[in-house]
Amino acid sequence: MSLEFLVATGIGAVTTTALYLILRGRTWPVILGLSLLGYAVNVFIFAMGRLWQNAAPILTEGGRVADPLPQALVLTAIVIGFATTGFVVELALRSRHETGTDHVDGHEPGHRPTTPPRDEAG
């Protein structure tokens, strides 16, 4: 088995798990799924940059040079993903406080709302 096959299988497994969690009806599994999907994308971008052996990280007079772009993209994506996850967690907590449930649409399945939805205008 090659290393490329293992990395591709790992990315596929994490992506599949992320999609399963995103399609759940609760907010916390959705948040975890979005985080896992971000990790899978980061590993994918990092793997597309290839592993260079005996290559200089900066320009030299001659020889091969490693591509720093995938590492820079992944580092930026990690920071943005962390901030986005924090924001989504805050939205989920606010939704839980407002609706009393952590279901994505705000209503438990099989239960009818006891009070009509609040109108913002009145």
PDB file of C-alpha atoms in Angstrom:
ATOM      1  CA  MET A   1       0.000   0.000   0.000  1.00  0.00           C
ATOM      2  CA  SER A   2       1.321   3.420  -0.883  1.00  0.00           C
ATOM      3  CA  LEU A   3       1.404   6.466   1.334  1.00  0.00           C
ATOM      4  CA  GLU A   4      -0.765   8.369  -1.153  1.00  0.00           C
ATOM      5  CA  PHE A   5      -3.477   5.719  -0.824  1.00  0.00           C
ATOM      6  CA  LEU A   6      -3.380   5.953   2.976  1.00  0.00           C
ATOM      7  CA  VAL A   7      -3.593   9.746   2.963  1.00  0.00           C
ATOM      8  CA  ALA A   8      -6.450   9.728   0.440  1.00  0.00           C
ATOM      9  CA  THR A   9      -8.309   7.085   2.453  1.00  0.00           C
ATOM     10  CA  GLY A  10      -7.819   9.073   5.650  1.00  0.00           C
ATOM     11  CA  ILE A  11      -9.077  12.276   4.033  1.00  0.00           C
ATOM     12  CA  GLY A  12     -12.076  10.382   2.632  1.00  0.00           C
ATOM     13  CA  ALA A  13     -12.906   8.849   6.024  1.00  0.00           C
ATOM     14  CA  VAL A  14     -12.712  12.194   7.814  1.00  0.00           C
ATOM     15  CA  THR A  15     -14.801  13.867   5.079  1.00  0.00           C
ATOM     16  CA  THR A  16     -17.430  11.121   5.259  1.00  0.00           C
ATOM     17  CA  THR A  17     -17.636  11.437   9.038  1.00  0.00           C
ATOM     18  CA  ALA A  18     -17.890  15.216   8.731  1.00  0.00           C
ATOM     19  CA  LEU A  19     -20.744  15.013   6.222  1.00  0.00           C
ATOM     20  CA  TYR A  20     -22.594  12.534   8.436  1.00  0.00           C
ATOM     21  CA  LEU A  21     -22.284  14.877  11.419  1.00  0.00           C
ATOM     22  CA  ILE A  22     -23.290  17.935   9.381  1.00  0.00           C
ATOM     23  CA  LEU A  23     -26.522  16.210   8.336  1.00  0.00           C
ATOM     24  CA  ARG A  24     -27.532  15.511  11.950  1.00  0.00           C
ATOM     25  CA  GLY A  25     -30.415  17.452  13.470  1.00  0.00           C
ATOM     26  CA  ARG A  26     -28.563  18.896  16.469  1.00  0.00           C
ATOM     27  CA  THR A  27     -26.258  21.898  16.553  1.00  0.00           C
ATOM     28  CA  TRP A  28     -23.272  20.326  18.342  1.00  0.00           C
ATOM     29  CA  PRO A  29     -22.788  17.493  15.825  1.00  0.00           C
ATOM     30  CA  VAL A  30     -23.072  20.084  13.043  1.00  0.00           C
ATOM     31  CA  ILE A  31     -20.308  22.149  14.648  1.00  0.00           C
ATOM     32  CA  LEU A  32     -18.112  19.075  15.044  1.00  0.00           C
ATOM     33  CA  GLY A  33     -18.807  18.100  11.432  1.00  0.00           C
ATOM     34  CA  LEU A  34     -17.817  21.543  10.172  1.00  0.00           C
ATOM     35  CA  SER A  35     -14.597  21.377  12.182  1.00  0.00           C
ATOM     36  CA  LEU A  36     -13.783  17.911  10.833  1.00  0.00           C
ATOM     37  CA  LEU A  37     -14.484  19.080   7.300  1.00  0.00           C
ATOM     38  CA  GLY A  38     -12.078  21.974   7.829  1.00  0.00           C
ATOM     39  CA  TYR A  39      -9.410  19.542   9.038  1.00  0.00           C
ATOM     40  CA  ALA A  40      -9.960  17.309   6.005  1.00  0.00           C
ATOM     41  CA  VAL A  41      -9.604  20.276   3.650  1.00  0.00           C
ATOM     42  CA  ASN A  42      -6.430  21.391   5.444  1.00  0.00           C
ATOM     43  CA  VAL A  43      -4.850  17.947   5.103  1.00  0.00           C
ATOM     44  CA  PHE A  44      -5.927  17.844   1.451  1.00  0.00           C
ATOM     45  CA  ILE A  45      -4.303  21.210   0.715  1.00  0.00           C
ATOM     46  CA  PHE A  46      -1.192  20.196   2.623  1.00  0.00           C
ATOM     47  CA  ALA A  47      -0.971  16.886   0.732  1.00  0.00           C
ATOM     48  CA  MET A  48      -1.287  18.679  -2.608  1.00  0.00           C
ATOM     49  CA  GLY A  49       1.936  20.550  -1.823  1.00  0.00           C
ATOM     50  CA  ARG A  50       3.927  17.286  -1.931  1.00  0.00           C
ATOM     51  CA  LEU A  51       6.729  16.285   0.345  1.00  0.00           C
ATOM     52  CA  TRP A  52      10.002  17.586  -0.989  1.00  0.00           C
ATOM     53  CA  GLN A  53      13.201  15.928   0.146  1.00  0.00           C
ATOM     54  CA  ASN A  54      16.555  17.662  -0.064  1.00  0.00           C
ATOM     55  CA  ALA A  55      14.919  20.868  -1.233  1.00  0.00           C
ATOM     56  CA  ALA A  56      15.729  24.280   0.157  1.00  0.00           C
ATOM     57  CA  PRO A  57      12.869  26.183   1.812  1.00  0.00           C
ATOM     58  CA  ILE A  58      14.054  29.426   0.222  1.00  0.00           C
ATOM     59  CA  LEU A  59      15.542  30.331  -3.140  1.00  0.00           C
ATOM     60  CA  THR A  60      19.156  29.420  -3.588  1.00  0.00           C
ATOM     61  CA  GLU A  61      21.544  29.610  -6.510  1.00  0.00           C
ATOM     62  CA  GLY A  62      20.512  26.251  -7.905  1.00  0.00           C
ATOM     63  CA  GLY A  63      18.635  23.070  -7.183  1.00  0.00           C
ATOM     64  CA  ARG A  64      15.099  22.290  -6.191  1.00  0.00           C
ATOM     65  CA  VAL A  65      13.045  24.557  -3.967  1.00  0.00           C
ATOM     66  CA  ALA A  66      10.119  23.473  -1.787  1.00  0.00           C
ATOM     67  CA  ASP A  67       6.792  25.194  -2.454  1.00  0.00           C
ATOM     68  CA  PRO A  68       5.810  27.253   0.627  1.00  0.00           C
ATOM     69  CA  LEU A  69       2.328  28.146  -0.663  1.00  0.00           C
ATOM     70  CA  PRO A  70       0.431  25.075   0.656  1.00  0.00           C
ATOM     71  CA  GLN A  71       1.906  25.544   4.129  1.00  0.00           C
ATOM     72  CA  ALA A  72       0.948  29.219   4.136  1.00  0.00           C
ATOM     73  CA  LEU A  73      -2.584  28.403   2.951  1.00  0.00           C
ATOM     74  CA  VAL A  74      -3.048  25.739   5.631  1.00  0.00           C
ATOM     75  CA  LEU A  75      -1.739  28.016   8.372  1.00  0.00           C
ATOM     76  CA  THR A  76      -4.153  30.745   7.299  1.00  0.00           C
ATOM     77  CA  ALA A  77      -7.020  28.235   7.070  1.00  0.00           C
ATOM     78  CA  ILE A  78      -6.321  26.978  10.604  1.00  0.00           C
ATOM     79  CA  VAL A  79      -6.567  30.488  12.027  1.00  0.00           C
ATOM     80  CA  ILE A  80      -9.730  31.313  10.070  1.00  0.00           C
ATOM     81  CA  GLY A  81     -11.268  27.930  10.957  1.00  0.00           C
ATOM     82  CA  PHE A  82     -10.614  28.491  14.662  1.00  0.00           C
ATOM     83  CA  ALA A  83     -12.279  31.921  14.566  1.00  0.00           C
ATOM     84  CA  THR A  84     -15.229  30.598  12.563  1.00  0.00           C
ATOM     85  CA  THR A  85     -15.701  27.679  14.956  1.00  0.00           C
ATOM     86  CA  GLY A  86     -15.767  30.072  17.893  1.00  0.00           C
ATOM     87  CA  PHE A  87     -18.381  32.191  16.156  1.00  0.00           C
ATOM     88  CA  VAL A  88     -20.559  29.169  15.291  1.00  0.00           C
ATOM     89  CA  VAL A  89     -20.344  27.899  18.886  1.00  0.00           C
ATOM     90  CA  GLU A  90     -21.560  31.275  20.090  1.00  0.00           C
ATOM     91  CA  LEU A  91     -24.441  31.164  17.584  1.00  0.00           C
ATOM     92  CA  ALA A  92     -25.379  27.672  18.786  1.00  0.00           C
ATOM     93  CA  LEU A  93     -25.350  28.778  22.424  1.00  0.00           C
ATOM     94  CA  ARG A  94     -27.507  31.789  21.585  1.00  0.00           C
ATOM     95  CA  SER A  95     -29.931  29.604  19.621  1.00  0.00           C
ATOM     96  CA  ARG A  96     -30.137  27.168  22.554  1.00  0.00           C
ATOM     97  CA  HIS A  97     -30.889  30.085  24.889  1.00  0.00           C
ATOM     98  CA  GLU A  98     -33.542  31.576  22.597  1.00  0.00           C
ATOM     99  CA  THR A  99     -35.382  28.392  21.601  1.00  0.00           C
ATOM    100  CA  GLY A 100     -34.735  26.095  24.565  1.00  0.00           C
ATOM    101  CA  THR A 101     -33.541  23.284  22.288  1.00  0.00           C
ATOM    102  CA  ASP A 102     -30.393  22.461  20.392  1.00  0.00           C
ATOM    103  CA  HIS A 103     -32.221  21.182  17.322  1.00  0.00           C
ATOM    104  CA  VAL A 104     -31.115  22.903  14.134  1.00  0.00           C
ATOM    105  CA  ASP A 105     -34.518  24.305  13.167  1.00  0.00           C
ATOM    106  CA  GLY A 106     -35.419  25.208  16.761  1.00  0.00           C
ATOM    107  CA  HIS A 107     -38.190  22.608  17.175  1.00  0.00           C
ATOM    108  CA  GLU A 108     -37.928  19.122  18.590  1.00  0.00           C
ATOM    109  CA  PRO A 109     -39.159  16.487  16.138  1.00  0.00           C
ATOM    110  CA  GLY A 110     -42.598  15.178  17.050  1.00  0.00           C
ATOM    111  CA  HIS A 111     -43.422  18.087  19.371  1.00  0.00           C
ATOM    112  CA  ARG A 112     -45.537  21.047  18.485  1.00  0.00           C
ATOM    113  CA  PRO A 113     -44.401  24.424  19.727  1.00  0.00           C
ATOM    114  CA  THR A 114     -46.399  25.480  22.798  1.00  0.00           C
ATOM    115  CA  THR A 115     -46.044  29.173  22.096  1.00  0.00           C
ATOM    116  CA  PRO A 116     -46.233  30.871  18.741  1.00  0.00           C
ATOM    117  CA  PRO A 117     -42.904  32.066  17.348  1.00  0.00           C
ATOM    118  CA  ARG A 118     -41.916  35.525  18.465  1.00  0.00           C
ATOM    119  CA  ASP A 119     -42.442  38.244  15.919  1.00  0.00           C
ATOM    120  CA  GLU A 120     -39.570  40.707  15.639  1.00  0.00           C
ATOM    121  CA  ALA A 121     -41.861  43.555  14.568  1.00  0.00           C
ATOM    122  CA  GLY A 122     -44.302  43.364  17.440  1.00  0.00           C
TER     123      GLY A 122
END
